[in-house]
mmCIF file with all atom_site columns, C-alpha atoms and ligand atoms in Angstrom:
data_model
loop_
_atom_site.group_PDB
_atom_site.id
_atom_site.type_symbol
_atom_site.label_atom_id
_atom_site.label_alt_id
_atom_site.label_comp_id
_atom_site.label_asym_id
_atom_site.label_entity_id
_atom_site.label_seq_id
_atom_site.pdbx_PDB_ins_code
_atom_site.Cartn_x
_atom_site.Cartn_y
_atom_site.Cartn_z
_atom_site.occupancy
_atom_site.B_iso_or_equiv
_atom_site.pdbx_formal_charge
_atom_site.auth_seq_id
_atom_site.auth_comp_id
_atom_site.auth_asym_id
_atom_site.auth_atom_id
_atom_site.pdbx_PDB_model_num
ATOM   1   C CA  . MET A 1 1   ? -78.321 170.382 -61.655 1.00 44.00 ? 1   MET A CA  1
ATOM   2   C CA  . PRO A 1 2   ? -75.628 168.571 -62.898 1.00 46.00 ? 2   PRO A CA  1
ATOM   3   C CA  . ALA A 1 3   ? -73.219 169.982 -65.682 1.00 47.00 ? 3   ALA A CA  1
ATOM   4   C CA  . PRO A 1 4   ? -73.515 168.846 -69.442 1.00 51.00 ? 4   PRO A CA  1
ATOM   5   C CA  . ARG A 1 5   ? -70.920 165.700 -69.274 1.00 67.00 ? 5   ARG A CA  1
ATOM   6   C CA  . LEU A 1 6   ? -69.573 165.611 -72.845 1.00 91.00 ? 6   LEU A CA  1
ATOM   7   C CA  . GLU A 1 7   ? -68.945 161.888 -71.869 1.00 92.00 ? 7   GLU A CA  1
ATOM   8   C CA  . GLN A 1 8   ? -68.041 160.361 -74.935 1.00 93.00 ? 8   GLN A CA  1
ATOM   9   C CA  . ALA A 1 9   ? -65.628 163.176 -76.158 1.00 96.00 ? 9   ALA A CA  1
ATOM   10  C CA  . LEU A 1 10  ? -64.276 163.511 -72.778 1.00 96.00 ? 10  LEU A CA  1
ATOM   11  C CA  . SER A 1 11  ? -63.457 160.168 -72.662 1.00 95.00 ? 11  SER A CA  1
ATOM   12  C CA  . TYR A 1 12  ? -62.132 159.972 -76.300 1.00 96.00 ? 12  TYR A CA  1
ATOM   13  C CA  . VAL A 1 13  ? -59.757 162.753 -75.903 1.00 98.00 ? 13  VAL A CA  1
ATOM   14  C CA  . LYS A 1 14  ? -57.966 161.058 -72.364 1.00 98.00 ? 14  LYS A CA  1
ATOM   15  C CA  . ASP A 1 15  ? -57.391 157.949 -74.422 1.00 97.00 ? 15  ASP A CA  1
ATOM   16  C CA  . ARG A 1 16  ? -56.104 159.168 -77.680 1.00 98.00 ? 16  ARG A CA  1
ATOM   17  C CA  . LYS A 1 17  ? -52.822 160.044 -77.725 1.00 98.00 ? 17  LYS A CA  1
ATOM   18  C CA  . GLN A 1 18  ? -51.088 162.283 -80.527 1.00 98.00 ? 18  GLN A CA  1
ATOM   19  C CA  . PHE A 1 19  ? -47.500 164.063 -80.576 1.00 98.00 ? 19  PHE A CA  1
ATOM   20  C CA  . GLY A 1 20  ? -46.998 162.024 -77.375 1.00 98.00 ? 20  GLY A CA  1
ATOM   21  C CA  . LYS A 1 21  ? -49.568 162.468 -74.720 1.00 98.00 ? 21  LYS A CA  1
ATOM   22  C CA  . PRO A 1 22  ? -53.817 162.584 -74.914 1.00 98.00 ? 22  PRO A CA  1
ATOM   23  C CA  . ILE A 1 23  ? -55.121 164.978 -76.667 1.00 98.00 ? 23  ILE A CA  1
ATOM   24  C CA  . ALA A 1 24  ? -56.623 165.773 -73.942 1.00 98.00 ? 24  ALA A CA  1
ATOM   25  C CA  . ASP A 1 25  ? -53.463 167.818 -72.801 1.00 98.00 ? 25  ASP A CA  1
ATOM   26  C CA  . PHE A 1 26  ? -53.389 170.195 -75.592 1.00 98.00 ? 26  PHE A CA  1
ATOM   27  C CA  . GLN A 1 27  ? -54.950 173.258 -74.233 1.00 98.00 ? 27  GLN A CA  1
ATOM   28  C CA  . ALA A 1 28  ? -56.685 173.825 -77.754 1.00 98.00 ? 28  ALA A CA  1
ATOM   29  C CA  . THR A 1 29  ? -58.958 171.078 -76.821 1.00 98.00 ? 29  THR A CA  1
ATOM   30  C CA  . GLN A 1 30  ? -59.145 172.292 -73.056 1.00 98.00 ? 30  GLN A CA  1
ATOM   31  C CA  . PHE A 1 31  ? -60.934 175.492 -74.459 1.00 98.00 ? 31  PHE A CA  1
ATOM   32  C CA  . ARG A 1 32  ? -63.200 173.633 -77.455 1.00 98.00 ? 32  ARG A CA  1
ATOM   33  C CA  . LEU A 1 33  ? -64.114 171.372 -74.545 1.00 97.00 ? 33  LEU A CA  1
ATOM   34  C CA  . ALA A 1 34  ? -65.074 174.391 -71.956 1.00 97.00 ? 34  ALA A CA  1
ATOM   35  C CA  . ASP A 1 35  ? -67.255 176.326 -74.935 1.00 98.00 ? 35  ASP A CA  1
ATOM   36  C CA  . MET A 1 36  ? -68.886 173.224 -75.652 1.00 97.00 ? 36  MET A CA  1
ATOM   37  C CA  . ALA A 1 37  ? -69.821 172.571 -72.151 1.00 96.00 ? 37  ALA A CA  1
ATOM   38  C CA  . THR A 1 38  ? -70.599 176.425 -71.607 1.00 97.00 ? 38  THR A CA  1
ATOM   39  C CA  . GLU A 1 39  ? -72.819 176.496 -74.344 1.00 97.00 ? 39  GLU A CA  1
ATOM   40  C CA  . LEU A 1 40  ? -74.834 173.182 -73.331 1.00 96.00 ? 40  LEU A CA  1
ATOM   41  C CA  . ASP A 1 41  ? -75.322 174.808 -69.708 1.00 96.00 ? 41  ASP A CA  1
ATOM   42  C CA  . ALA A 1 42  ? -76.810 177.979 -71.525 1.00 98.00 ? 42  ALA A CA  1
ATOM   43  C CA  . ALA A 1 43  ? -78.879 175.853 -74.071 1.00 98.00 ? 43  ALA A CA  1
ATOM   44  C CA  . ARG A 1 44  ? -80.317 174.100 -70.595 1.00 97.00 ? 44  ARG A CA  1
ATOM   45  C CA  . LEU A 1 45  ? -80.617 177.001 -68.975 1.00 98.00 ? 45  LEU A CA  1
ATOM   46  C CA  . LEU A 1 46  ? -83.190 178.517 -71.553 1.00 98.00 ? 46  LEU A CA  1
ATOM   47  C CA  . VAL A 1 47  ? -85.101 175.182 -71.951 1.00 98.00 ? 47  VAL A CA  1
ATOM   48  C CA  . HIS A 1 48  ? -85.452 175.362 -68.052 1.00 98.00 ? 48  HIS A CA  1
ATOM   49  C CA  . ARG A 1 49  ? -87.043 178.695 -68.585 1.00 98.00 ? 49  ARG A CA  1
ATOM   50  C CA  . ALA A 1 50  ? -88.899 178.093 -71.307 1.00 98.00 ? 50  ALA A CA  1
ATOM   51  C CA  . ALA A 1 51  ? -90.713 175.162 -69.101 1.00 98.00 ? 51  ALA A CA  1
ATOM   52  C CA  . ALA A 1 52  ? -91.306 177.459 -66.121 1.00 98.00 ? 52  ALA A CA  1
ATOM   53  C CA  . SER A 1 53  ? -92.865 180.335 -68.162 1.00 98.00 ? 53  SER A CA  1
ATOM   54  C CA  . LEU A 1 54  ? -95.253 177.639 -69.777 1.00 98.00 ? 54  LEU A CA  1
ATOM   55  C CA  . ASP A 1 55  ? -95.995 175.955 -65.993 1.00 98.00 ? 55  ASP A CA  1
ATOM   56  C CA  . ALA A 1 56  ? -96.526 179.622 -64.877 1.00 98.00 ? 56  ALA A CA  1
ATOM   57  C CA  . LYS A 1 57  ? -98.435 180.436 -68.258 1.00 98.00 ? 57  LYS A CA  1
ATOM   58  C CA  . SER A 1 58  ? -96.374 183.451 -68.720 1.00 98.00 ? 58  SER A CA  1
ATOM   59  C CA  . PRO A 1 59  ? -97.473 186.032 -71.275 1.00 97.00 ? 59  PRO A CA  1
ATOM   60  C CA  . GLU A 1 60  ? -93.417 185.524 -72.198 1.00 97.00 ? 60  GLU A CA  1
ATOM   61  C CA  . ALA A 1 61  ? -93.739 181.587 -72.788 1.00 98.00 ? 61  ALA A CA  1
ATOM   62  C CA  . THR A 1 62  ? -94.633 182.000 -76.519 1.00 97.00 ? 62  THR A CA  1
ATOM   63  C CA  . GLN A 1 63  ? -90.892 184.188 -76.723 1.00 97.00 ? 63  GLN A CA  1
ATOM   64  C CA  . HIS A 1 64  ? -88.828 181.926 -74.461 1.00 98.00 ? 64  HIS A CA  1
ATOM   65  C CA  . ALA A 1 65  ? -89.905 179.041 -75.866 1.00 98.00 ? 65  ALA A CA  1
ATOM   66  C CA  . ALA A 1 66  ? -88.802 180.370 -79.295 1.00 98.00 ? 66  ALA A CA  1
ATOM   67  C CA  . MET A 1 67  ? -85.682 181.218 -77.835 1.00 98.00 ? 67  MET A CA  1
ATOM   68  C CA  . ALA A 1 68  ? -84.866 178.003 -76.493 1.00 98.00 ? 68  ALA A CA  1
ATOM   69  C CA  . LYS A 1 69  ? -85.880 176.087 -79.514 1.00 98.00 ? 69  LYS A CA  1
ATOM   70  C CA  . ARG A 1 70  ? -83.555 177.949 -81.720 1.00 98.00 ? 70  ARG A CA  1
ATOM   71  C CA  . PHE A 1 71  ? -80.508 178.238 -79.476 1.00 98.00 ? 71  PHE A CA  1
ATOM   72  C CA  . ALA A 1 72  ? -80.644 174.798 -77.781 1.00 98.00 ? 72  ALA A CA  1
ATOM   73  C CA  . THR A 1 73  ? -81.024 172.785 -81.643 1.00 98.00 ? 73  THR A CA  1
ATOM   74  C CA  . ASP A 1 74  ? -78.434 174.857 -82.876 1.00 98.00 ? 74  ASP A CA  1
ATOM   75  C CA  . VAL A 1 75  ? -76.165 174.702 -79.923 1.00 98.00 ? 75  VAL A CA  1
ATOM   76  C CA  . GLY A 1 76  ? -76.723 170.909 -79.837 1.00 97.00 ? 76  GLY A CA  1
ATOM   77  C CA  . PHE A 1 77  ? -75.592 170.219 -83.453 1.00 97.00 ? 77  PHE A CA  1
ATOM   78  C CA  . GLN A 1 78  ? -72.553 172.673 -83.400 1.00 98.00 ? 78  GLN A CA  1
ATOM   79  C CA  . VAL A 1 79  ? -71.441 170.720 -80.130 1.00 97.00 ? 79  VAL A CA  1
ATOM   80  C CA  . VAL A 1 80  ? -71.885 167.613 -81.404 1.00 97.00 ? 80  VAL A CA  1
ATOM   81  C CA  . ASP A 1 81  ? -69.970 168.841 -84.612 1.00 97.00 ? 81  ASP A CA  1
ATOM   82  C CA  . GLU A 1 82  ? -67.268 169.995 -82.339 1.00 97.00 ? 82  GLU A CA  1
ATOM   83  C CA  . ALA A 1 83  ? -67.369 166.378 -80.527 1.00 97.00 ? 83  ALA A CA  1
ATOM   84  C CA  . LEU A 1 84  ? -67.455 164.774 -83.557 1.00 97.00 ? 84  LEU A CA  1
ATOM   85  C CA  . GLN A 1 85  ? -63.747 167.063 -84.658 1.00 97.00 ? 85  GLN A CA  1
ATOM   86  C CA  . LEU A 1 86  ? -62.665 165.931 -81.335 1.00 97.00 ? 86  LEU A CA  1
ATOM   87  C CA  . HIS A 1 87  ? -62.773 162.719 -82.297 1.00 96.00 ? 87  HIS A CA  1
ATOM   88  C CA  . GLY A 1 88  ? -60.711 163.387 -85.798 1.00 97.00 ? 88  GLY A CA  1
ATOM   89  C CA  . GLY A 1 89  ? -61.278 160.636 -88.727 1.00 97.00 ? 89  GLY A CA  1
ATOM   90  C CA  . TYR A 1 90  ? -63.077 158.656 -86.456 1.00 95.00 ? 90  TYR A CA  1
ATOM   91  C CA  . GLY A 1 91  ? -65.736 160.309 -85.586 1.00 95.00 ? 91  GLY A CA  1
ATOM   92  C CA  . TYR A 1 92  ? -66.945 160.501 -89.138 1.00 96.00 ? 92  TYR A CA  1
ATOM   93  C CA  . LEU A 1 93  ? -66.886 156.458 -89.027 1.00 96.00 ? 93  LEU A CA  1
ATOM   94  C CA  . LYS A 1 94  ? -69.601 154.321 -87.819 1.00 94.00 ? 94  LYS A CA  1
ATOM   95  C CA  . ASP A 1 95  ? -66.789 152.778 -85.199 1.00 91.00 ? 95  ASP A CA  1
ATOM   96  C CA  . PHE A 1 96  ? -68.433 155.722 -83.116 1.00 91.00 ? 96  PHE A CA  1
ATOM   97  C CA  . PRO A 1 97  ? -71.706 157.062 -81.801 1.00 92.00 ? 97  PRO A CA  1
ATOM   98  C CA  . VAL A 1 98  ? -71.037 160.581 -82.413 1.00 94.00 ? 98  VAL A CA  1
ATOM   99  C CA  . GLU A 1 99  ? -71.414 160.615 -86.536 1.00 95.00 ? 99  GLU A CA  1
ATOM   100 C CA  . ARG A 1 100 ? -75.250 159.365 -85.480 1.00 95.00 ? 100 ARG A CA  1
ATOM   101 C CA  . LEU A 1 101 ? -75.697 161.858 -83.092 1.00 95.00 ? 101 LEU A CA  1
ATOM   102 C CA  . LEU A 1 102 ? -74.865 164.742 -85.501 1.00 95.00 ? 102 LEU A CA  1
ATOM   103 C CA  . ARG A 1 103 ? -77.377 163.045 -88.045 1.00 96.00 ? 103 ARG A CA  1
ATOM   104 C CA  . ASP A 1 104 ? -79.977 162.820 -85.583 1.00 95.00 ? 104 ASP A CA  1
ATOM   105 C CA  . LEU A 1 105 ? -79.637 166.274 -84.147 1.00 96.00 ? 105 LEU A CA  1
ATOM   106 C CA  . ARG A 1 106 ? -79.578 168.260 -87.693 1.00 97.00 ? 106 ARG A CA  1
ATOM   107 C CA  . VAL A 1 107 ? -82.898 167.782 -88.188 1.00 97.00 ? 107 VAL A CA  1
ATOM   108 C CA  . HIS A 1 108 ? -84.142 169.466 -84.436 1.00 97.00 ? 108 HIS A CA  1
ATOM   109 C CA  . ARG A 1 109 ? -83.041 172.498 -86.599 1.00 98.00 ? 109 ARG A CA  1
ATOM   110 C CA  . ILE A 1 110 ? -85.660 172.294 -88.959 1.00 98.00 ? 110 ILE A CA  1
ATOM   111 C CA  . LEU A 1 111 ? -88.383 170.239 -86.628 1.00 96.00 ? 111 LEU A CA  1
ATOM   112 C CA  . GLU A 1 112 ? -91.509 171.495 -85.166 1.00 95.00 ? 112 GLU A CA  1
ATOM   113 C CA  . GLY A 1 113 ? -90.916 174.612 -86.736 1.00 97.00 ? 113 GLY A CA  1
ATOM   114 C CA  . THR A 1 114 ? -88.105 175.899 -88.630 1.00 98.00 ? 114 THR A CA  1
ATOM   115 C CA  . ASN A 1 115 ? -85.828 177.902 -86.582 1.00 98.00 ? 115 ASN A CA  1
ATOM   116 C CA  . GLU A 1 116 ? -85.830 180.368 -89.036 1.00 98.00 ? 116 GLU A CA  1
ATOM   117 C CA  . ILE A 1 117 ? -89.741 180.417 -88.037 1.00 98.00 ? 117 ILE A CA  1
ATOM   118 C CA  . MET A 1 118 ? -88.379 180.654 -84.034 1.00 98.00 ? 118 MET A CA  1
ATOM   119 C CA  . ARG A 1 119 ? -86.468 184.294 -85.360 1.00 98.00 ? 119 ARG A CA  1
ATOM   120 C CA  . VAL A 1 120 ? -89.855 185.179 -86.700 1.00 98.00 ? 120 VAL A CA  1
ATOM   121 C CA  . ILE A 1 121 ? -91.643 184.649 -83.806 1.00 98.00 ? 121 ILE A CA  1
ATOM   122 C CA  . ILE A 1 122 ? -89.023 186.357 -81.113 1.00 98.00 ? 122 ILE A CA  1
ATOM   123 C CA  . ALA A 1 123 ? -89.071 189.061 -83.500 1.00 98.00 ? 123 ALA A CA  1
ATOM   124 C CA  . ARG A 1 124 ? -92.971 189.854 -83.958 1.00 97.00 ? 124 ARG A CA  1
ATOM   125 C CA  . LYS A 1 125 ? -92.967 190.258 -80.207 1.00 94.00 ? 125 LYS A CA  1
ATOM   126 C CA  . LEU A 1 126 ? -90.084 192.425 -80.083 1.00 95.00 ? 126 LEU A CA  1
ATOM   127 C CA  . LEU A 1 127 ? -91.168 194.664 -82.519 1.00 96.00 ? 127 LEU A CA  1
ATOM   128 C CA  . ALA A 1 128 ? -94.485 194.738 -81.165 1.00 94.00 ? 128 ALA A CA  1
ATOM   129 C CA  . ASP A 1 129 ? -93.484 196.010 -77.737 1.00 79.00 ? 129 ASP A CA  1
HETATM 130 C C1  . LIG B 2 .   ? -87.658 163.423 -89.717 1.00 51.43 ? 201 LIG B C1  1
HETATM 131 C C2  . LIG B 2 .   ? -88.933 164.198 -89.759 1.00 51.43 ? 201 LIG B C2  1
HETATM 132 C C3  . LIG B 2 .   ? -90.072 163.861 -89.451 1.00 51.43 ? 201 LIG B C3  1
HETATM 133 C C4  . LIG B 2 .   ? -91.302 164.887 -89.436 1.00 51.43 ? 201 LIG B C4  1
HETATM 134 N N1  . LIG B 2 .   ? -92.573 164.656 -89.111 1.00 51.43 ? 201 LIG B N1  1
HETATM 135 C C5  . LIG B 2 .   ? -93.386 165.695 -88.496 1.00 51.43 ? 201 LIG B C5  1
HETATM 136 C C6  . LIG B 2 .   ? -94.445 165.167 -87.833 1.00 51.43 ? 201 LIG B C6  1
HETATM 137 O O1  . LIG B 2 .   ? -94.634 164.188 -87.159 1.00 51.43 ? 201 LIG B O1  1
HETATM 138 N N2  . LIG B 2 .   ? -95.799 166.000 -88.253 1.00 51.43 ? 201 LIG B N2  1
HETATM 139 C C7  . LIG B 2 .   ? -95.642 167.084 -88.740 1.00 51.43 ? 201 LIG B C7  1
HETATM 140 O O2  . LIG B 2 .   ? -96.786 167.834 -88.971 1.00 51.43 ? 201 LIG B O2  1
HETATM 141 N N3  . LIG B 2 .   ? -94.686 167.535 -89.486 1.00 51.43 ? 201 LIG B N3  1
HETATM 142 C C8  . LIG B 2 .   ? -93.265 166.448 -89.044 1.00 51.43 ? 201 LIG B C8  1
HETATM 143 N N4  . LIG B 2 .   ? -92.092 167.172 -90.344 1.00 51.43 ? 201 LIG B N4  1
HETATM 144 C C9  . LIG B 2 .   ? -92.317 168.338 -90.933 1.00 51.43 ? 201 LIG B C9  1
HETATM 145 C C10 . LIG B 2 .   ? -91.812 169.109 -90.194 1.00 51.43 ? 201 LIG B C10 1
HETATM 146 O O3  . LIG B 2 .   ? -92.471 169.903 -89.118 1.00 51.43 ? 201 LIG B O3  1
HETATM 147 C C11 . LIG B 2 .   ? -91.333 170.296 -91.373 1.00 51.43 ? 201 LIG B C11 1
HETATM 148 O O4  . LIG B 2 .   ? -90.293 169.801 -92.084 1.00 51.43 ? 201 LIG B O4  1
HETATM 149 C C12 . LIG B 2 .   ? -90.908 172.107 -90.703 1.00 51.43 ? 201 LIG B C12 1
HETATM 150 O O5  . LIG B 2 .   ? -92.082 172.319 -90.034 1.00 51.43 ? 201 LIG B O5  1
HETATM 151 C C13 . LIG B 2 .   ? -90.458 172.747 -91.776 1.00 51.43 ? 201 LIG B C13 1
HETATM 152 O O6  . LIG B 2 .   ? -91.827 172.734 -93.193 1.00 51.43 ? 201 LIG B O6  1
HETATM 153 P P1  . LIG B 2 .   ? -91.193 172.782 -94.543 1.00 51.43 ? 201 LIG B P1  1
HETATM 154 O O7  . LIG B 2 .   ? -89.971 171.410 -94.430 1.00 51.43 ? 201 LIG B O7  1
HETATM 155 O O8  . LIG B 2 .   ? -92.346 172.642 -95.160 1.00 51.43 ? 201 LIG B O8  1
HETATM 156 O O9  . LIG B 2 .   ? -90.282 173.570 -94.861 1.00 51.43 ? 201 LIG B O9  1
HETATM 157 P P2  . LIG B 2 .   ? -90.567 175.158 -95.490 1.00 51.43 ? 201 LIG B P2  1
HETATM 158 O O10 . LIG B 2 .   ? -91.779 175.645 -94.772 1.00 51.43 ? 201 LIG B O10 1
HETATM 159 O O11 . LIG B 2 .   ? -90.632 174.914 -96.711 1.00 51.43 ? 201 LIG B O11 1
HETATM 160 O O12 . LIG B 2 .   ? -89.204 175.587 -95.148 1.00 51.43 ? 201 LIG B O12 1
HETATM 161 C C14 . LIG B 2 .   ? -88.238 175.686 -96.266 1.00 51.43 ? 201 LIG B C14 1
HETATM 162 C C15 . LIG B 2 .   ? -87.176 176.862 -95.899 1.00 51.43 ? 201 LIG B C15 1
HETATM 163 O O13 . LIG B 2 .   ? -87.690 177.965 -96.166 1.00 51.43 ? 201 LIG B O13 1
HETATM 164 C C16 . LIG B 2 .   ? -87.605 178.774 -94.714 1.00 51.43 ? 201 LIG B C16 1
HETATM 165 N N5  . LIG B 2 .   ? -88.688 179.689 -94.441 1.00 51.43 ? 201 LIG B N5  1
HETATM 166 C C17 . LIG B 2 .   ? -90.067 179.404 -94.241 1.00 51.43 ? 201 LIG B C17 1
HETATM 167 N N6  . LIG B 2 .   ? -91.009 180.223 -94.096 1.00 51.43 ? 201 LIG B N6  1
HETATM 168 C C18 . LIG B 2 .   ? -90.109 181.254 -93.924 1.00 51.43 ? 201 LIG B C18 1
HETATM 169 C C19 . LIG B 2 .   ? -90.097 182.801 -93.347 1.00 51.43 ? 201 LIG B C19 1
HETATM 170 N N7  . LIG B 2 .   ? -91.308 183.381 -93.194 1.00 51.43 ? 201 LIG B N7  1
HETATM 171 N N8  . LIG B 2 .   ? -89.020 183.685 -92.948 1.00 51.43 ? 201 LIG B N8  1
HETATM 172 C C20 . LIG B 2 .   ? -88.335 183.009 -93.041 1.00 51.43 ? 201 LIG B C20 1
HETATM 173 N N9  . LIG B 2 .   ? -87.649 181.367 -93.502 1.00 51.43 ? 201 LIG B N9  1
HETATM 174 C C21 . LIG B 2 .   ? -88.864 180.845 -94.035 1.00 51.43 ? 201 LIG B C21 1
HETATM 175 C C22 . LIG B 2 .   ? -87.829 177.472 -93.539 1.00 51.43 ? 201 LIG B C22 1
HETATM 176 O O14 . LIG B 2 .   ? -86.982 178.233 -92.438 1.00 51.43 ? 201 LIG B O14 1
HETATM 177 C C23 . LIG B 2 .   ? -86.645 176.453 -94.308 1.00 51.43 ? 201 LIG B C23 1
HETATM 178 O O15 . LIG B 2 .   ? -84.836 176.814 -94.253 1.00 51.43 ? 201 LIG B O15 1
HETATM 179 C C24 . LIG B 2 .   ? -91.128 166.403 -90.167 1.00 51.43 ? 201 LIG B C24 1
HETATM 180 C C25 . LIG B 2 .   ? -90.262 166.779 -91.132 1.00 51.43 ? 201 LIG B C25 1
HETATM 181 C C26 . LIG B 2 .   ? -88.875 165.855 -90.636 1.00 51.43 ? 201 LIG B C26 1
HETATM 182 C C27 . LIG B 2 .   ? -87.998 166.335 -91.601 1.00 51.43 ? 201 LIG B C27 1
#
């Protein structure tokens, strides 16, 4: 499985120059990108585990799906918010697609069962065991 790419943010930080160099050269930018990639990878792994559990008709499939939905939708929103921040003011404008991604991702923390309800499902199983 290829690592998450963060294409638009990576492209922007290599292109945008401040203080005489690309903002990609600042370690603060690099650390932010590293965390974004790591969190996306973790989210993707949880989603794949949930899918595998469903395929296997595992008794833990509901738990795994609730964990994956809660985590992936929270992380997806947080990562795109970080990407918008890396774009500076341009991230907030329609010149770049990141503001649209932020708006589109926000609803997934609500749709198909809110993330609070995912926590209800996870906690119910934890306390029943
Ligand atoms: C763009 C969009 C498209 C949609 N499409 C569909 C669709 O195609 N089909 C469909 O069936 N529905 C659809 N919905 C509805 C969606 O599934 C619901 O909005 C979602 O399930 C949350 O329900 P609610 O809005 O009634 O929120 P509520 O249940 O009123 O929740 C409000 C808040 O209270 C919290 N809350 C509620 N109960 C608890 C609890 N027990 N413990 C802790 N916190 C709690 C929630 O987490 C949330 O933060 C859509 C919604 C949107 C925004």
